[in-house]
């Protein structure tokens, strides 16, 4: 057991972790942030994507102790005052969510992309979500949604 | 055994002290993208992990005289974004961009790629073509060794458990010199259908003064293809000469992989990918 402190979705946490825990386990099992999903557990699918110090990482590929003093955003951190983030809204409006398993990771990859590049081309969007696999949608609707999100964010 | 202790040291000195204290029981973790999979598959069983991912001293890219130095904990995403690598070694940026996914490139490091010593590690062919050296530190001091000399086989690299790879260095290409990286295939198909090449050429009076070819996934480790290099030195690099060199390379790969199931595919593929790599390297030469 080890105590670490970190920030998750704007909140400071002091939390006890096991040495062999991954960041994914810490988020889901200790902090009950179960929006972050585990797919492959091997860095291939992106279902476990979170934002750490401004960049996307696979939380199954980060040890919990490595997150000490770092700032994490999960899908639960996106809504503001009960309102969905424009990216989440765009995913709903464009029908980019089917089973929803890939959605949290996909939305966070989209957020990291749009934060860096507010008006990406479709090509850049595809590259930006290339580490997130979706078994349901065939990706076109997801790309549409991220394009729409880019417009929504401009209007805000 | 299981993990007993995990550390996030504040500087290199503390890393070296921990490595010295725990010896074979300790293991460095950087991006974790190889190591965490090894832990999961129980391919390794360390008692202590020492995290270097956020150590500023091990990060960054800088000029040192005519050399470029890249800190071991520099990520592929950082390499893709840095003005020095973008301007001086686009081939290295191309190799970095070819790796994994955005999430993997955000955490995976150049040092981890080297130390993991996979025959298919994508940094190695270009770094071999650049004749890169690595700088190893321990409590006694530091030493500089050619990368080529430490790669010993699949997953085998001559780095002691008390040593830290601190940075990589190589001469920045100048006028008259060109560099390329070409890769074929995907990680999922690792064992059967992957080849990577890095080519460095220096041309003087129209002739090939120096050439270095680094290859990945056509031997038990990334290597320099010295036989092919020897063929080119001193020659005018015409299409016919490149064609003949690529056939020589094909023959070399045929002999090397004679009993491998992947042999036939790689023998066929090497000619095209090498020709592209040569022509790209030549096209990047500034005069
Ligand atoms: C989904 C996925 C896709 C991938 N795709 C590719 C690909 O296309 N091409 C490719 O080449 N690789 C690929 N990899 C492999 C991996 O991402 C790279 O090899 C990466 O560069 C490893 O770096 P790391 O920082 O994550 O290393 P870690 O996993 O942290 O460490 C790897 C090894 O190196 C040691 N080590 C690390 N840094 C140091 C140091 N400074 N000094 C001493 N020892 C050290 C560690 O102890 C460990 O043994 C992929 C991996 C995944 C999971
Ligand atoms: S669960 Fe982490 S990438 Fe698949
Ligand atoms: S919506 Fe089902 S995996 Fe993407």
CSV table of N, CA and C in Angstrom, one decimal, chain B residues 143-252:
chain,number,residue,atom,x,y,z
B,143,UNK,N,29.2,6.6,-19.4
B,143,UNK,CA,30.0,6.2,-20.6
B,143,UNK,C,29.1,6.3,-21.8
B,144,UNK,N,29.9,6.5,-22.9
B,144,UNK,CA,29.2,6.6,-24.2
B,144,UNK,C,29.6,5.4,-25.1
B,145,UNK,N,28.6,4.7,-25.6
B,145,UNK,CA,28.8,3.5,-26.4
B,145,UNK,C,28.0,3.7,-27.7
B,146,UNK,N,28.5,3.1,-28.8
B,146,UNK,CA,27.7,3.1,-30.0
B,146,UNK,C,26.5,2.1,-29.8
B,147,UNK,N,25.4,2.6,-30.3
B,147,UNK,CA,24.2,1.8,-30.2
B,147,UNK,C,24.4,0.4,-30.8
B,148,UNK,N,25.0,0.4,-31.9
B,148,UNK,CA,25.2,-0.9,-32.6
B,148,UNK,C,25.9,-1.9,-31.8
B,149,UNK,N,26.8,-1.4,-30.9
B,149,UNK,CA,27.6,-2.4,-30.1
B,149,UNK,C,26.8,-3.0,-28.9
B,150,UNK,N,25.7,-2.4,-28.5
B,150,UNK,CA,24.9,-2.9,-27.3
B,150,UNK,C,23.8,-3.8,-27.7
B,151,UNK,N,23.4,-3.8,-29.0
B,151,UNK,CA,22.2,-4.6,-29.4
B,151,UNK,C,22.7,-6.1,-29.6
B,152,UNK,N,22.2,-7.0,-28.8
B,152,UNK,CA,22.8,-8.4,-28.8
B,152,UNK,C,21.8,-9.4,-29.3
B,153,UNK,N,20.6,-9.1,-29.4
B,153,UNK,CA,19.6,-10.2,-29.8
B,153,UNK,C,18.2,-9.7,-29.4
B,154,UNK,N,17.2,-10.6,-29.7
B,154,UNK,CA,15.9,-10.2,-29.4
B,154,UNK,C,15.7,-9.9,-27.9
B,155,UNK,N,15.4,-8.7,-27.5
B,155,UNK,CA,15.2,-8.3,-26.1
B,155,UNK,C,16.5,-8.3,-25.4
B,156,UNK,N,17.6,-8.4,-26.0
B,156,UNK,CA,18.9,-8.5,-25.3
B,156,UNK,C,19.7,-7.2,-25.7
B,157,UNK,N,20.1,-6.5,-24.6
B,157,UNK,CA,20.9,-5.3,-24.8
B,157,UNK,C,21.9,-5.2,-23.7
B,158,UNK,N,23.1,-4.8,-24.0
B,158,UNK,CA,24.2,-4.7,-23.0
B,158,UNK,C,24.1,-3.5,-22.1
B,159,UNK,N,23.0,-3.5,-21.3
B,159,UNK,CA,22.9,-2.4,-20.3
B,159,UNK,C,22.7,-3.1,-18.9
B,160,UNK,N,23.6,-2.8,-18.0
B,160,UNK,CA,23.5,-3.4,-16.7
B,160,UNK,C,22.3,-2.9,-15.9
B,161,UNK,N,21.9,-3.7,-14.9
B,161,UNK,CA,20.7,-3.3,-14.2
B,161,UNK,C,20.9,-2.1,-13.3
B,162,UNK,N,22.2,-1.8,-13.1
B,162,UNK,CA,22.4,-0.5,-12.3
B,162,UNK,C,22.6,0.7,-13.2
B,163,UNK,N,22.5,0.5,-14.5
B,163,UNK,CA,22.7,1.6,-15.4
B,163,UNK,C,21.4,2.2,-15.9
B,164,UNK,N,21.4,3.5,-16.1
B,164,UNK,CA,20.3,4.2,-16.7
B,164,UNK,C,20.7,4.8,-18.0
B,165,UNK,N,19.9,4.5,-19.0
B,165,UNK,CA,20.2,5.2,-20.3
B,165,UNK,C,19.7,6.6,-20.2
B,166,UNK,N,20.6,7.6,-20.3
B,166,UNK,CA,20.2,9.0,-20.0
B,166,UNK,C,19.9,9.7,-21.3
B,167,UNK,N,20.7,9.6,-22.3
B,167,UNK,CA,20.3,10.2,-23.6
B,167,UNK,C,20.9,9.5,-24.8
B,168,UNK,N,20.5,9.9,-26.0
B,168,UNK,CA,21.0,9.4,-27.2
B,168,UNK,C,21.6,10.5,-28.0
B,169,UNK,N,22.7,10.3,-28.7
B,169,UNK,CA,23.2,11.4,-29.5
B,169,UNK,C,23.7,10.9,-30.8
B,170,UNK,N,23.6,11.9,-31.8
B,170,UNK,CA,24.1,11.6,-33.1
B,170,UNK,C,24.5,12.9,-33.8
B,171,UNK,N,25.3,12.8,-34.9
B,171,UNK,CA,25.6,14.0,-35.6
B,171,UNK,C,24.4,14.5,-36.4
B,172,UNK,N,24.1,15.7,-36.4
B,172,UNK,CA,23.0,16.2,-37.2
B,172,UNK,C,23.4,16.2,-38.7
B,173,UNK,N,22.6,15.6,-39.6
B,173,UNK,CA,22.9,15.6,-41.0
B,173,UNK,C,23.1,17.0,-41.5
B,174,UNK,N,24.1,17.2,-42.4
B,174,UNK,CA,24.5,18.5,-43.0
B,174,UNK,C,24.4,18.4,-44.5
B,175,UNK,N,24.8,19.5,-45.2
B,175,UNK,CA,24.7,19.5,-46.6
B,175,UNK,C,25.4,18.3,-47.2
B,176,UNK,N,24.9,17.7,-48.2
B,176,UNK,CA,25.5,16.6,-48.9
B,176,UNK,C,25.1,15.3,-48.2
B,177,UNK,N,24.3,15.3,-47.1
B,177,UNK,CA,23.9,14.1,-46.5
B,177,UNK,C,22.3,14.0,-46.5
B,178,UNK,N,21.9,12.7,-46.7
B,178,UNK,CA,20.4,12.5,-46.7
B,178,UNK,C,20.1,11.3,-45.8
B,179,UNK,N,18.8,11.3,-45.3
B,179,UNK,CA,18.4,10.3,-44.4
B,179,UNK,C,16.9,9.9,-44.7
B,180,UNK,N,16.6,8.6,-44.6
B,180,UNK,CA,15.3,8.2,-44.8
B,180,UNK,C,14.9,7.1,-43.8
B,181,UNK,N,13.5,6.9,-43.7
B,181,UNK,CA,13.0,5.8,-42.9
B,181,UNK,C,11.8,5.2,-43.7
B,182,UNK,N,11.8,3.9,-43.9
B,182,UNK,CA,10.7,3.2,-44.6
B,182,UNK,C,10.3,2.0,-43.8
B,183,UNK,N,9.0,1.8,-43.7
B,183,UNK,CA,8.5,0.7,-42.9
B,183,UNK,C,7.4,0.0,-43.7
B,184,UNK,N,7.3,-1.3,-43.5
B,184,UNK,CA,6.2,-2.1,-44.1
B,184,UNK,C,5.6,-2.9,-43.1
B,185,UNK,N,4.3,-3.0,-43.1
B,185,UNK,CA,3.6,-3.9,-42.3
B,185,UNK,C,3.1,-3.3,-41.0
B,186,UNK,N,2.5,-4.1,-40.2
B,186,UNK,CA,1.9,-3.6,-38.9
B,186,UNK,C,2.3,-4.4,-37.7
B,187,UNK,N,2.2,-3.8,-36.6
B,187,UNK,CA,2.6,-4.5,-35.4
B,187,UNK,C,1.8,-5.8,-35.1
B,188,UNK,N,0.6,-5.8,-35.4
B,188,UNK,CA,-0.2,-7.0,-35.2
B,188,UNK,C,0.3,-8.1,-35.9
B,189,UNK,N,1.0,-7.8,-37.1
B,189,UNK,CA,1.5,-8.9,-37.9
B,189,UNK,C,3.0,-9.0,-37.7
B,190,UNK,N,3.4,-8.5,-36.5
B,190,UNK,CA,4.8,-8.4,-36.2
B,190,UNK,C,5.8,-9.5,-36.7
B,191,UNK,N,5.5,-10.7,-36.3
B,191,UNK,CA,6.4,-11.8,-36.6
B,191,UNK,C,6.5,-12.1,-38.1
B,192,UNK,N,5.5,-11.9,-38.8
B,192,UNK,CA,5.6,-12.4,-40.2
B,192,UNK,C,5.8,-11.3,-41.3
B,193,UNK,N,5.2,-10.1,-41.0
B,193,UNK,CA,5.1,-9.2,-42.1
B,193,UNK,C,5.6,-7.8,-41.8
B,194,UNK,N,6.8,-7.7,-41.2
B,194,UNK,CA,7.2,-6.4,-40.9
B,194,UNK,C,8.7,-6.2,-41.3
B,195,UNK,N,9.0,-5.1,-41.9
B,195,UNK,CA,10.4,-4.7,-42.2
B,195,UNK,C,10.5,-3.2,-42.0
B,196,UNK,N,11.6,-2.8,-41.4
B,196,UNK,CA,11.9,-1.3,-41.3
B,196,UNK,C,13.3,-1.1,-41.7
B,197,UNK,N,13.5,0.1,-42.4
B,197,UNK,CA,14.9,0.4,-42.9
B,197,UNK,C,15.1,1.9,-42.6
B,198,UNK,N,16.3,2.2,-42.2
B,198,UNK,CA,16.8,3.5,-42.1
B,198,UNK,C,18.0,3.6,-43.0
B,199,UNK,N,18.1,4.7,-43.8
B,199,UNK,CA,19.3,4.8,-44.7
B,199,UNK,C,19.8,6.2,-44.5
B,200,UNK,N,21.2,6.3,-44.3
B,200,UNK,CA,21.9,7.5,-44.3
B,200,UNK,C,22.9,7.5,-45.5
B,201,UNK,N,22.9,8.5,-46.3
B,201,UNK,CA,23.9,8.6,-47.4
B,201,UNK,C,24.6,9.9,-47.4
B,202,UNK,N,25.9,9.9,-47.8
B,202,UNK,CA,26.6,11.1,-48.0
B,202,UNK,C,27.2,11.0,-49.4
B,203,UNK,N,26.9,12.1,-50.2
B,203,UNK,CA,27.4,12.1,-51.5
B,203,UNK,C,28.4,13.2,-51.8
B,204,UNK,N,29.5,12.9,-52.4
B,204,UNK,CA,30.5,13.9,-52.7
B,204,UNK,C,31.0,13.7,-54.1
B,205,UNK,N,31.1,14.7,-54.9
B,205,UNK,CA,31.4,14.6,-56.4
B,205,UNK,C,30.6,13.5,-57.0
B,206,UNK,N,29.3,13.5,-56.7
B,206,UNK,CA,28.4,12.5,-57.3
B,206,UNK,C,28.6,11.1,-56.8
B,207,UNK,N,29.6,10.9,-56.0
B,207,UNK,CA,29.8,9.5,-55.6
B,207,UNK,C,29.3,9.3,-54.1
B,208,UNK,N,29.0,8.0,-53.8
B,208,UNK,CA,28.6,7.7,-52.5
B,208,UNK,C,29.9,7.6,-51.6
B,209,UNK,N,30.0,8.7,-50.7
B,209,UNK,CA,31.2,8.7,-49.9
B,209,UNK,C,31.0,7.8,-48.6
B,210,UNK,N,29.8,7.9,-48.1
B,210,UNK,CA,29.4,7.1,-46.9
B,210,UNK,C,28.0,6.7,-47.0
B,211,UNK,N,27.7,5.5,-46.6
B,211,UNK,CA,26.3,5.0,-46.5
B,211,UNK,C,26.2,4.1,-45.2
B,212,UNK,N,25.1,4.3,-44.5
B,212,UNK,CA,24.8,3.4,-43.4
B,212,UNK,C,23.3,3.0,-43.5
B,213,UNK,N,23.2,1.6,-43.5
B,213,UNK,CA,21.8,1.1,-43.6
B,213,UNK,C,21.5,0.3,-42.3
B,214,UNK,N,20.4,0.8,-41.6
B,214,UNK,CA,20.0,0.1,-40.4
B,214,UNK,C,18.7,-0.7,-40.8
B,215,UNK,N,18.6,-1.9,-40.3
B,215,UNK,CA,17.4,-2.7,-40.7
B,215,UNK,C,16.8,-3.2,-39.4
B,216,UNK,N,15.4,-3.4,-39.5
B,216,UNK,CA,14.7,-3.9,-38.4
B,216,UNK,C,13.8,-5.1,-38.8
B,217,UNK,N,13.7,-6.1,-38.0
B,217,UNK,CA,12.9,-7.3,-38.2
B,217,UNK,C,13.3,-8.2,-39.4
B,218,UNK,N,14.6,-8.1,-39.8
B,218,UNK,CA,15.1,-9.1,-40.7
B,218,UNK,C,16.3,-9.8,-40.1
B,219,UNK,N,16.5,-9.8,-38.8
B,219,UNK,CA,17.5,-10.5,-38.1
B,219,UNK,C,17.0,-10.7,-36.7
B,220,UNK,N,17.7,-11.3,-35.8
B,220,UNK,CA,17.3,-11.4,-34.4
B,220,UNK,C,17.4,-10.1,-33.6
B,221,UNK,N,17.9,-9.1,-34.3
B,221,UNK,CA,18.0,-7.8,-33.7
B,221,UNK,C,18.1,-6.7,-34.8
B,222,UNK,N,17.9,-5.5,-34.5
B,222,UNK,CA,18.2,-4.4,-35.5
B,222,UNK,C,19.7,-4.4,-35.8
B,223,UNK,N,20.1,-4.3,-37.0
B,223,UNK,CA,21.5,-4.4,-37.3
B,223,UNK,C,21.9,-3.4,-38.4
B,224,UNK,N,23.2,-3.1,-38.6
B,224,UNK,CA,23.7,-2.4,-39.7
B,224,UNK,C,24.0,-3.5,-40.8
B,225,UNK,N,23.6,-3.1,-42.1
B,225,UNK,CA,23.7,-4.1,-43.2
B,225,UNK,C,25.1,-3.8,-43.9
B,226,UNK,N,26.2,-4.2,-43.3
B,226,UNK,CA,27.5,-3.8,-43.7
B,226,UNK,C,27.8,-4.3,-45.1
B,227,UNK,N,27.4,-5.5,-45.5
B,227,UNK,CA,27.7,-6.0,-46.8
B,227,UNK,C,27.1,-5.1,-47.9
B,228,UNK,N,25.9,-4.7,-47.7
B,228,UNK,CA,25.2,-3.9,-48.7
B,228,UNK,C,25.9,-2.5,-48.7
B,229,UNK,N,26.2,-2.0,-47.5
B,229,UNK,CA,26.9,-0.7,-47.4
B,229,UNK,C,28.2,-0.7,-48.2
B,230,UNK,N,29.0,-1.8,-48.1
B,230,UNK,CA,30.2,-1.9,-48.8
B,230,UNK,C,30.1,-1.9,-50.3
B,231,UNK,N,29.0,-2.5,-50.7
B,231,UNK,CA,28.8,-2.5,-52.2
B,231,UNK,C,28.6,-1.1,-52.7
B,232,UNK,N,28.0,-0.2,-52.0
B,232,UNK,CA,27.7,1.1,-52.5
B,232,UNK,C,28.8,2.1,-52.4
B,233,UNK,N,29.6,2.0,-51.4
B,233,UNK,CA,30.7,3.0,-51.1
B,233,UNK,C,31.6,3.2,-52.3
B,234,UNK,N,31.7,4.5,-52.7
B,234,UNK,CA,32.6,4.8,-53.9
B,234,UNK,C,31.9,4.8,-55.2
B,235,UNK,N,30.6,4.3,-55.2
B,235,UNK,CA,29.9,4.2,-56.5
B,235,UNK,C,29.1,5.5,-56.8
B,236,UNK,N,28.8,5.7,-58.1
B,236,UNK,CA,27.8,6.7,-58.4
B,236,UNK,C,26.4,6.1,-58.2
B,237,UNK,N,25.5,6.8,-57.5
B,237,UNK,CA,24.3,6.1,-57.1
B,237,UNK,C,23.2,6.3,-58.2
B,238,UNK,N,23.5,5.6,-59.4
B,238,UNK,CA,22.5,5.6,-60.5
B,238,UNK,C,21.4,4.6,-60.2
B,239,UNK,N,20.4,4.7,-61.0
B,239,UNK,CA,19.3,3.8,-60.8
B,239,UNK,C,19.8,2.3,-61.0
B,240,UNK,N,20.7,2.1,-61.9
B,240,UNK,CA,21.2,0.8,-62.2
B,240,UNK,C,21.9,0.2,-61.0
B,241,UNK,N,22.7,1.1,-60.4
B,241,UNK,CA,23.5,0.7,-59.2
B,241,UNK,C,22.6,0.4,-58.0
B,242,UNK,N,21.6,1.2,-57.8
B,242,UNK,CA,20.6,1.0,-56.7
B,242,UNK,C,19.9,-0.3,-57.0
B,243,UNK,N,19.5,-0.6,-58.2
B,243,UNK,CA,18.9,-1.8,-58.6
B,243,UNK,C,19.8,-3.0,-58.2
B,244,UNK,N,21.0,-2.9,-58.6
B,244,UNK,CA,21.9,-4.1,-58.3
B,244,UNK,C,22.1,-4.2,-56.8
B,245,UNK,N,22.3,-3.1,-56.1
B,245,UNK,CA,22.4,-3.2,-54.6
B,245,UNK,C,21.2,-3.8,-54.0
B,246,UNK,N,20.0,-3.5,-54.5
B,246,UNK,CA,18.8,-4.0,-53.9
B,246,UNK,C,18.7,-5.5,-54.2
B,247,UNK,N,19.2,-6.0,-55.3
B,247,UNK,CA,19.2,-7.4,-55.6
B,247,UNK,C,20.2,-8.1,-54.6
B,248,UNK,N,21.3,-7.5,-54.4
B,248,UNK,CA,22.2,-8.0,-53.4
B,248,UNK,C,21.6,-8.1,-52.0
B,249,UNK,N,20.8,-7.1,-51.6
B,249,UNK,CA,20.1,-7.1,-50.3
B,249,UNK,C,19.1,-8.3,-50.3
B,250,UNK,N,18.4,-8.5,-51.4
B,250,UNK,CA,17.5,-9.5,-51.5
B,250,UNK,C,18.1,-10.9,-51.3
B,251,UNK,N,19.3,-11.1,-51.9
B,251,UNK,CA,20.0,-12.3,-51.7
B,251,UNK,C,20.5,-12.5,-50.3
B,252,UNK,N,20.9,-11.4,-49.7
B,252,UNK,CA,21.3,-11.4,-48.3
B,252,UNK,C,20.2,-11.9,-47.4
